[in-house]
Coordinates of C-alpha atoms and ligand atoms in Angstrom, one line a residue:
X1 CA 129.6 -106.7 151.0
X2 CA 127.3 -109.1 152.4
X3 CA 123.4 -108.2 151.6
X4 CA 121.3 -106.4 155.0
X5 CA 117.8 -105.9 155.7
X6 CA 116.5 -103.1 157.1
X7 CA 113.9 -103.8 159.3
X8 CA 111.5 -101.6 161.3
X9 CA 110.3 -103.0 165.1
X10 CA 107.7 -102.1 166.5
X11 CA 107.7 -104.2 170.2
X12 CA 104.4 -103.1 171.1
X13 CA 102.8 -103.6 174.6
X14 CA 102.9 -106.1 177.7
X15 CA 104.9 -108.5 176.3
X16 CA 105.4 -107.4 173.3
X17 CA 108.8 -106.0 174.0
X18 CA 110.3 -109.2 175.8
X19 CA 109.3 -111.9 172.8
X20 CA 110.2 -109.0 170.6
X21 CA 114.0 -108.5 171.8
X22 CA 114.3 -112.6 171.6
X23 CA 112.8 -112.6 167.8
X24 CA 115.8 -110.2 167.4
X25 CA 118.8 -112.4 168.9
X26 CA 117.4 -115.1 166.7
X27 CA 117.5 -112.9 163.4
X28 CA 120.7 -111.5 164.2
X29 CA 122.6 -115.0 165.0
X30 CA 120.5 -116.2 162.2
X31 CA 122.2 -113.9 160.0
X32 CA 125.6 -114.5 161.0
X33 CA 125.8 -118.0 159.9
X34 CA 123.9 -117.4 156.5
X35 CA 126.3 -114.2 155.6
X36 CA 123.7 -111.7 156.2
X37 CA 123.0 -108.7 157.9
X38 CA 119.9 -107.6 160.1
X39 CA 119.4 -103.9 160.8
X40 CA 116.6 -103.0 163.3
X41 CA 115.4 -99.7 163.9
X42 CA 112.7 -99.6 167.3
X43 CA 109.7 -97.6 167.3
X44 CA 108.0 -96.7 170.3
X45 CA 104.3 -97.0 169.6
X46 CA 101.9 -98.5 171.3
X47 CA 100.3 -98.2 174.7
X48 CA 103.0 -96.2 177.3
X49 CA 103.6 -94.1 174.5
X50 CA 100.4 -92.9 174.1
X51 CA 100.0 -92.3 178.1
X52 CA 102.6 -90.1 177.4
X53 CA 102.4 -88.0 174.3
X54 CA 98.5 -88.6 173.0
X55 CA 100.1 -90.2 169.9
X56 CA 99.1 -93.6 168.2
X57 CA 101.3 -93.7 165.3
X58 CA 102.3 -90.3 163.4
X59 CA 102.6 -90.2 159.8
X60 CA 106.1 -88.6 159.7
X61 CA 107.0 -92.5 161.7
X62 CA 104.5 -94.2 159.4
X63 CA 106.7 -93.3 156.9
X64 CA 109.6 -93.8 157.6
X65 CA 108.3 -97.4 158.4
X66 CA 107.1 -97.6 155.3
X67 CA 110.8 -97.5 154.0
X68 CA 112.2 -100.4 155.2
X69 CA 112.5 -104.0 154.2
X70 CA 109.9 -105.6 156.1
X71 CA 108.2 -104.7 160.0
X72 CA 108.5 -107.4 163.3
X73 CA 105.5 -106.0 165.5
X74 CA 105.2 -108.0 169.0
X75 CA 101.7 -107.2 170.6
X76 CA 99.4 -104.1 170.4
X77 CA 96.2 -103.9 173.2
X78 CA 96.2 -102.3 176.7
X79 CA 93.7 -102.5 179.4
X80 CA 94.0 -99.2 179.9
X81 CA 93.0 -97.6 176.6
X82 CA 90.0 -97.4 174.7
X83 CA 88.9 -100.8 173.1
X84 CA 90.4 -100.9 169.8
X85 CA 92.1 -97.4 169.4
X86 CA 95.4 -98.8 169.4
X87 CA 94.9 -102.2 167.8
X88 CA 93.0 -99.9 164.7
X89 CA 95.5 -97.3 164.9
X90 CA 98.8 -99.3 164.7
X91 CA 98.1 -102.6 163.3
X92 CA 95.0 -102.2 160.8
X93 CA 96.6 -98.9 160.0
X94 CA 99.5 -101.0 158.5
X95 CA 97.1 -103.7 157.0
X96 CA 95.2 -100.7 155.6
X97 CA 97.0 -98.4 154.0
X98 CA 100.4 -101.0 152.9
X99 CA 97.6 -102.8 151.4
X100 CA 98.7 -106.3 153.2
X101 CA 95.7 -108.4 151.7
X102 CA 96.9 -111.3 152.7
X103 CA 97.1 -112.6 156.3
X104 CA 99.4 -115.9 156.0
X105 CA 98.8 -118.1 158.7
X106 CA 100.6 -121.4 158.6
X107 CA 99.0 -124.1 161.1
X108 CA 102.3 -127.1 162.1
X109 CA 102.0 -129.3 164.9
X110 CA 105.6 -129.4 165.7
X111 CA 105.4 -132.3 168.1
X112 CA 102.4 -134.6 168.6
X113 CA 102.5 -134.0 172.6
X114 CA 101.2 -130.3 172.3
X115 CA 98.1 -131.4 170.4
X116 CA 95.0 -131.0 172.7
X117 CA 93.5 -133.5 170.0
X118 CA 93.3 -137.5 170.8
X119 CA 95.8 -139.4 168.1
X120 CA 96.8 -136.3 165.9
X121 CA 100.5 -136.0 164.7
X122 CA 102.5 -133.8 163.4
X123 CA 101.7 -135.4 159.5
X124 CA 98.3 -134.7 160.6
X125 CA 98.1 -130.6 161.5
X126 CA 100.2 -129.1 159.0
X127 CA 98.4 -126.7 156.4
X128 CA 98.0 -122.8 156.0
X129 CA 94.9 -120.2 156.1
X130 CA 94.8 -117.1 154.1
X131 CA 92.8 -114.9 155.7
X132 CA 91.8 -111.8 153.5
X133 CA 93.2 -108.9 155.5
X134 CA 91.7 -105.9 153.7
X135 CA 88.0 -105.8 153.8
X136 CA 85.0 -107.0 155.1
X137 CA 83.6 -105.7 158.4
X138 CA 87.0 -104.3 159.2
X139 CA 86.8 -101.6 157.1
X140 CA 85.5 -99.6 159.6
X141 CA 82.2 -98.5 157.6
X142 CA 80.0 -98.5 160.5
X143 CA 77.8 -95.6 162.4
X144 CA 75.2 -95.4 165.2
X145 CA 72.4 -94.0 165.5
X146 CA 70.0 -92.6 168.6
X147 CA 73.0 -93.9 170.2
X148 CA 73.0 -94.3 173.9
X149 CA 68.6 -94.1 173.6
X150 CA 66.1 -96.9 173.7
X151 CA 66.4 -96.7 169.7
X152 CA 69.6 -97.0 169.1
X153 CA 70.2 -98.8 166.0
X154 CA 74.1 -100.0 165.3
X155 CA 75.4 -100.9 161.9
X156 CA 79.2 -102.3 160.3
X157 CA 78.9 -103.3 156.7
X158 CA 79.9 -106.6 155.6
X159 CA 82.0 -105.6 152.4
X160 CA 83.6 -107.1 149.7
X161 CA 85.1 -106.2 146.3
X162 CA 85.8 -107.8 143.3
X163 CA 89.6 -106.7 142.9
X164 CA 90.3 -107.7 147.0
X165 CA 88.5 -111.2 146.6
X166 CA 89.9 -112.4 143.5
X167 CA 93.8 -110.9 144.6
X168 CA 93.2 -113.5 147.3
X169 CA 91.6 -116.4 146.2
X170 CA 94.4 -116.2 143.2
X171 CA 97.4 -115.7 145.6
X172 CA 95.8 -118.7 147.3
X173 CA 96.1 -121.0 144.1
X174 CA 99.4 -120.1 143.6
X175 CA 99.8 -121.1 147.2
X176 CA 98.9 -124.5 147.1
X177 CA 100.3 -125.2 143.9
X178 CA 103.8 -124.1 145.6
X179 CA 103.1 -126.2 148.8
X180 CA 102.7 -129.0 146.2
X181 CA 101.4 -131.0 149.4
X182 CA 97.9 -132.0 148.7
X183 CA 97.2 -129.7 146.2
X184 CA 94.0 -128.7 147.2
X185 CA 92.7 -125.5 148.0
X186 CA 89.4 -125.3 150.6
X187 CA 87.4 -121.9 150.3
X188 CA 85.1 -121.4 153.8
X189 CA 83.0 -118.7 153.9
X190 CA 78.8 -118.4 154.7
X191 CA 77.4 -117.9 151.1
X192 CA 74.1 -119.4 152.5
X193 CA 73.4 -117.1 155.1
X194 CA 75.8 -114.3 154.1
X195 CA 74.7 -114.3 150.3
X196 CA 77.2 -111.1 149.8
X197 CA 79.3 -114.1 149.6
X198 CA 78.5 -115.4 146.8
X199 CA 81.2 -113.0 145.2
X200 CA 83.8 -115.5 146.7
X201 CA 81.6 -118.5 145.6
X202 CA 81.6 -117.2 141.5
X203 CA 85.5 -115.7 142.0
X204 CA 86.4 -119.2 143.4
X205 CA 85.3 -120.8 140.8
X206 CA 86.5 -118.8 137.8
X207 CA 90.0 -118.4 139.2
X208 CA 89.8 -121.9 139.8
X209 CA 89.2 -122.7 136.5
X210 CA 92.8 -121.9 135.9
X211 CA 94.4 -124.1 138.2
X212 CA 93.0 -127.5 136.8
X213 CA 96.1 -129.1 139.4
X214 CA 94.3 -127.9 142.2
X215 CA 91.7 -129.5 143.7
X216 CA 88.5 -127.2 144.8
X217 CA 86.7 -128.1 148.3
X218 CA 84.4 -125.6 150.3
X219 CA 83.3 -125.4 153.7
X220 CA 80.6 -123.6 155.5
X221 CA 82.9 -121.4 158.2
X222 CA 80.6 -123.7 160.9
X223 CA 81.3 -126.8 159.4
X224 CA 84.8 -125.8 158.6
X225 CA 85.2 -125.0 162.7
X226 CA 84.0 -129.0 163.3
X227 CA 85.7 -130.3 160.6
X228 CA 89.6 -128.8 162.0
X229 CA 88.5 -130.2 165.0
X230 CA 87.7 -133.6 163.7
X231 CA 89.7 -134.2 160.7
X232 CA 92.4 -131.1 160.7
X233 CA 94.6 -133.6 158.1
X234 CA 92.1 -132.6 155.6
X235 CA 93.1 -128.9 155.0
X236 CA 95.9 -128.1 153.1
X237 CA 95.7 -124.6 151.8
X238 CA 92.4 -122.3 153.2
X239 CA 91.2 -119.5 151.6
X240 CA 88.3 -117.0 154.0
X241 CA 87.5 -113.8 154.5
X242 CA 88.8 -111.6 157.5
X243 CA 86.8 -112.1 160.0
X244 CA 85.8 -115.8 159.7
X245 CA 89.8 -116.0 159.1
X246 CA 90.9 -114.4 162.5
X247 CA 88.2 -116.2 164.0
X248 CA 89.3 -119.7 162.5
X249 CA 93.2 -119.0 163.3
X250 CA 92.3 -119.0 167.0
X251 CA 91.1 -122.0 167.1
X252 CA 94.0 -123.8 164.2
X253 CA 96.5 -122.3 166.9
X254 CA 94.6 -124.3 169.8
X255 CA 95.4 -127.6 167.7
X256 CA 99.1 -126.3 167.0
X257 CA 100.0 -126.3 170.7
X258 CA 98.6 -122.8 171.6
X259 CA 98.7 -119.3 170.5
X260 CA 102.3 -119.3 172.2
X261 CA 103.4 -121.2 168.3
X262 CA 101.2 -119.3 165.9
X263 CA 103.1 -117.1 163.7
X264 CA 101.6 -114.5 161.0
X265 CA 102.5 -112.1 158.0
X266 CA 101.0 -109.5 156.5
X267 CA 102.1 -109.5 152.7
X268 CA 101.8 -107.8 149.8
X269 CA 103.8 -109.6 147.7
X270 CA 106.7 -107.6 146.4
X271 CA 106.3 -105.1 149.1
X272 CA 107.2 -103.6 152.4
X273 CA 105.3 -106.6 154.8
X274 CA 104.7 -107.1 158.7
X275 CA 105.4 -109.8 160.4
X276 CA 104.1 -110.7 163.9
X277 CA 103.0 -113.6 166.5
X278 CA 99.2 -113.8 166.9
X279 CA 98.7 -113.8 170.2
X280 CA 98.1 -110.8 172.2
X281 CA 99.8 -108.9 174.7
X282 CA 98.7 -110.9 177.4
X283 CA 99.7 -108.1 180.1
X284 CA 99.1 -110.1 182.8
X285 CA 102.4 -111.7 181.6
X286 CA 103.8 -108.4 180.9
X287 CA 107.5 -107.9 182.4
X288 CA 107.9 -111.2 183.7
X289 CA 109.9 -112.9 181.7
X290 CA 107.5 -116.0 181.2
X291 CA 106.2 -115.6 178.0
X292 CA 107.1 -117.9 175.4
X293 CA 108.8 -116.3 172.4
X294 CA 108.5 -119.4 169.7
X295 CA 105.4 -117.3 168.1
X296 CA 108.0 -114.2 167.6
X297 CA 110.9 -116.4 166.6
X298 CA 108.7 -118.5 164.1
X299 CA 107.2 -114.9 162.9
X300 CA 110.9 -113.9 162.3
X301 CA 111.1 -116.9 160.2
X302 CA 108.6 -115.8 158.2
X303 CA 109.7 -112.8 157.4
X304 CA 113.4 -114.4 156.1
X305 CA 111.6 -116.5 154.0
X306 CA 109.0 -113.2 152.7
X307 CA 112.8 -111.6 151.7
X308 CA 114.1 -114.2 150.3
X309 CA 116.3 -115.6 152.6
X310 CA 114.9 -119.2 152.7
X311 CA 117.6 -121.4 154.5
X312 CA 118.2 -118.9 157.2
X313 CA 113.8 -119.3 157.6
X314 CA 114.0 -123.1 157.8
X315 CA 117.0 -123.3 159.6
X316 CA 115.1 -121.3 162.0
X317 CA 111.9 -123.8 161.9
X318 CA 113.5 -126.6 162.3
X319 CA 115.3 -125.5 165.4
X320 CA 112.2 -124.6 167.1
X321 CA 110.5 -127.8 165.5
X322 CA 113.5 -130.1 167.1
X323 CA 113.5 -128.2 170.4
X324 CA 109.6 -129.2 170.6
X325 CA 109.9 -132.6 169.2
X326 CA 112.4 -133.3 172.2
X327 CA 110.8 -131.5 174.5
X328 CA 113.7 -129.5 174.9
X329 CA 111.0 -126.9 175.2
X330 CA 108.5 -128.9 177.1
X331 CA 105.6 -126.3 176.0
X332 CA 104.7 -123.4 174.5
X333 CA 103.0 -121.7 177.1
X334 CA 104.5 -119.7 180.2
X335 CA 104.5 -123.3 181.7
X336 CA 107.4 -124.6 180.2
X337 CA 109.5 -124.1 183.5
X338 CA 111.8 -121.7 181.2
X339 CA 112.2 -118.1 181.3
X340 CA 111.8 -116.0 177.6
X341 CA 115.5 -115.8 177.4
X342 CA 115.7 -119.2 177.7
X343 CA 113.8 -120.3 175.8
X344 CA 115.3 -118.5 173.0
X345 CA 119.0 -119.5 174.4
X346 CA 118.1 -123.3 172.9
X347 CA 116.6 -122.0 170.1
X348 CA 120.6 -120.0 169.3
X349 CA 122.4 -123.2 170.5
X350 CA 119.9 -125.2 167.6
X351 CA 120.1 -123.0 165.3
X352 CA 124.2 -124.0 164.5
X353 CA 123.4 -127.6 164.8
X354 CA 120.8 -127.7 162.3
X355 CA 120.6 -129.5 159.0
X356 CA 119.3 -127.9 156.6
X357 CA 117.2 -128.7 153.3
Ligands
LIG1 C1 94.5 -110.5 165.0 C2 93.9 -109.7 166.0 C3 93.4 -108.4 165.4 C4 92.3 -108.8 164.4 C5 92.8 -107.4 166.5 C6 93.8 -107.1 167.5 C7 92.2 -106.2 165.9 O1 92.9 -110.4 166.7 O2 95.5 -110.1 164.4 O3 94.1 -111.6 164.7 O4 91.1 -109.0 164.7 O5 92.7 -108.9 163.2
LIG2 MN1 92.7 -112.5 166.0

């Protein structure tokens, strides 16, 4: 009997469900030529769902989701409901209470032309944030006051803990020291202005202590933002905290090619972990067919290598990293002349020709 994954989906909204359905041809082919099995079970939530039935994500679903292997989301966020309801409700709500303290967000040019930067290459963009994806001001601990009157006063705590800095910072070690690339580990954060931050400075440095192979760099979150600009080939593994982390992935995906490449998971190591694209659900896109699945596939990926199943996760890289190199896929945007099932058409025809490691 050949091993199978269960995996709960969760397509989401706008175009959620199109890049969603691709991700899935690529895992099940995928499969088929390691001697696997993929076995997706949908769930409905997200936006049309609750327009219909007033829910966001019941706990009976929750968990049963909870049960399976690992979770593909696509895209949560809908013009037409209240700012943050779902996004909380569905995606933090899995952060949250699976305990996914880590964010992994690798950040590979896969071919020089879709770098907006002057002379960078591929050799030159290729490192990985860990974003902290517990704490800090999305925790929610917030409150208003006089609200809606001259005096209104607004508040959302900054927060940190001991336990969810150092589970971070030491996953992030570990990290580098598998990369084995540069073997350096940069912490960014705002300890100067932010001084709650100096909890990461002291846990950085006494976790650090035990990695003498890894090198120790930090970065003011400011200076980091101009440096990845400047110089991205000097990052090699990133440590932050969760909101200088989303905030810093947006603009690492702009010197990847685009959001339309940027691919994410949610881990707890060692347990049920989500796996999605970063971008958004772009509903302007929505039902089109023109949105560019490589974030989905790439997240898919991801989530072979979180169980294990590494050749199937590079075979699948390097498919999408040919297809871009040759500009088999011109671009990773809706522009690339190619429709979503397209697109992902090469990326089935690549993924039987490729070598792999
Ligand atoms: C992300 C998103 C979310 C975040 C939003 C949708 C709440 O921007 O996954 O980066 O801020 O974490
Ligand atoms: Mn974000």
């Amino acid at each position: 009997m050949s091993k199978s994954y269960a995996i709960a989906v969760i397509p989401g909204d706008g175009i959620g469900p199109e890049v969603v359905r691709e991700g899935l041809r690529v895992l099940d082919r995928v499969a088929a030529i390691e001697g696997f099995q993929v076995k997706p079970t949908s769930y409905p939530f997200g936006a049309e769902h609750y327009l219909k039935t007033k829910e966001v994500f019941p706990d009976a679903a929750f968990s049963e989701v909870k049960g399976h292997d690992a979770i593909l989301l696509g895209a949560i966020g809908d013009p037409r409901i209240e700012v943050g309801l779902l996004e909380f409700g569905i995606i933090a709500k899995m952060r949250f209470e699976l305990d996914l303290y880590v964010n992994l967000r690798p950040v590979r040019l896969y071919a020089e032309h879709l770098c907006p930067l002057k002379d960078k290459r591929p050799k030159d963009v290729d490192f990985v944030v860990v974003r902290e994806n517990t704490e800090d001001a999305y925790a929610g601990m917030r409150g208003f006051f006089k609200k809606g009157t001259p005096d209104e006063i607004a508040t959302q705590e900054i927060l940190f803990t001991r336990k969810g800095v150092e589970r971070v910072i030491r996953y992030s070690f570990e990290l580098a020291r598998r990369r084995g690339r540069g073997k350096k580990l940069t912490l960014i954060d705002k300890a100067n202005a932010v001084r709650a931050m100096d909890l990461w400075t002291r846990t950085f440095a006494e976790v650090g202590a035990e990695y003498p192979d890894i090198a120790r760099e930090h970065n003011y979150i400011d200076a980091a933002c101009m440096y990845v600009v400047k110089n991205p080939e000097w990052f090699d593994t990133v440590v932050t905290s969760n909101m200088f982390g989303d905030i810093f992935t947006d603009l690492s995906a702009m010197i990847q090619g685009g959001l339309g490449v940027a691919a994410s998971g949610n881990i707890h190591p060692g347990r049920v972990s989500l796996f999605e694209p970063i971008h958004g659900s772009a509903p302007k896109y929505a039902g089109q067919n023109v949105a560019n699945p490589i974030a989905t596939i790439l997240a898919a990926g991801m989530m072979l290598d979180y169980l294990g199943e590494t050749r199937a996760a590079q075979r699948v890289e390097s498919a999408v990293e040919r297809l871009l190199a040759s500009r088999r896929i011109p671009s990773v945007g809706t522009d690339s002349g190619l429709s979503t099932a397209q697109v992902a058409d090469l990326v089935l025809g690549e993924l039987e020709a490729a070598p792999v490691a």
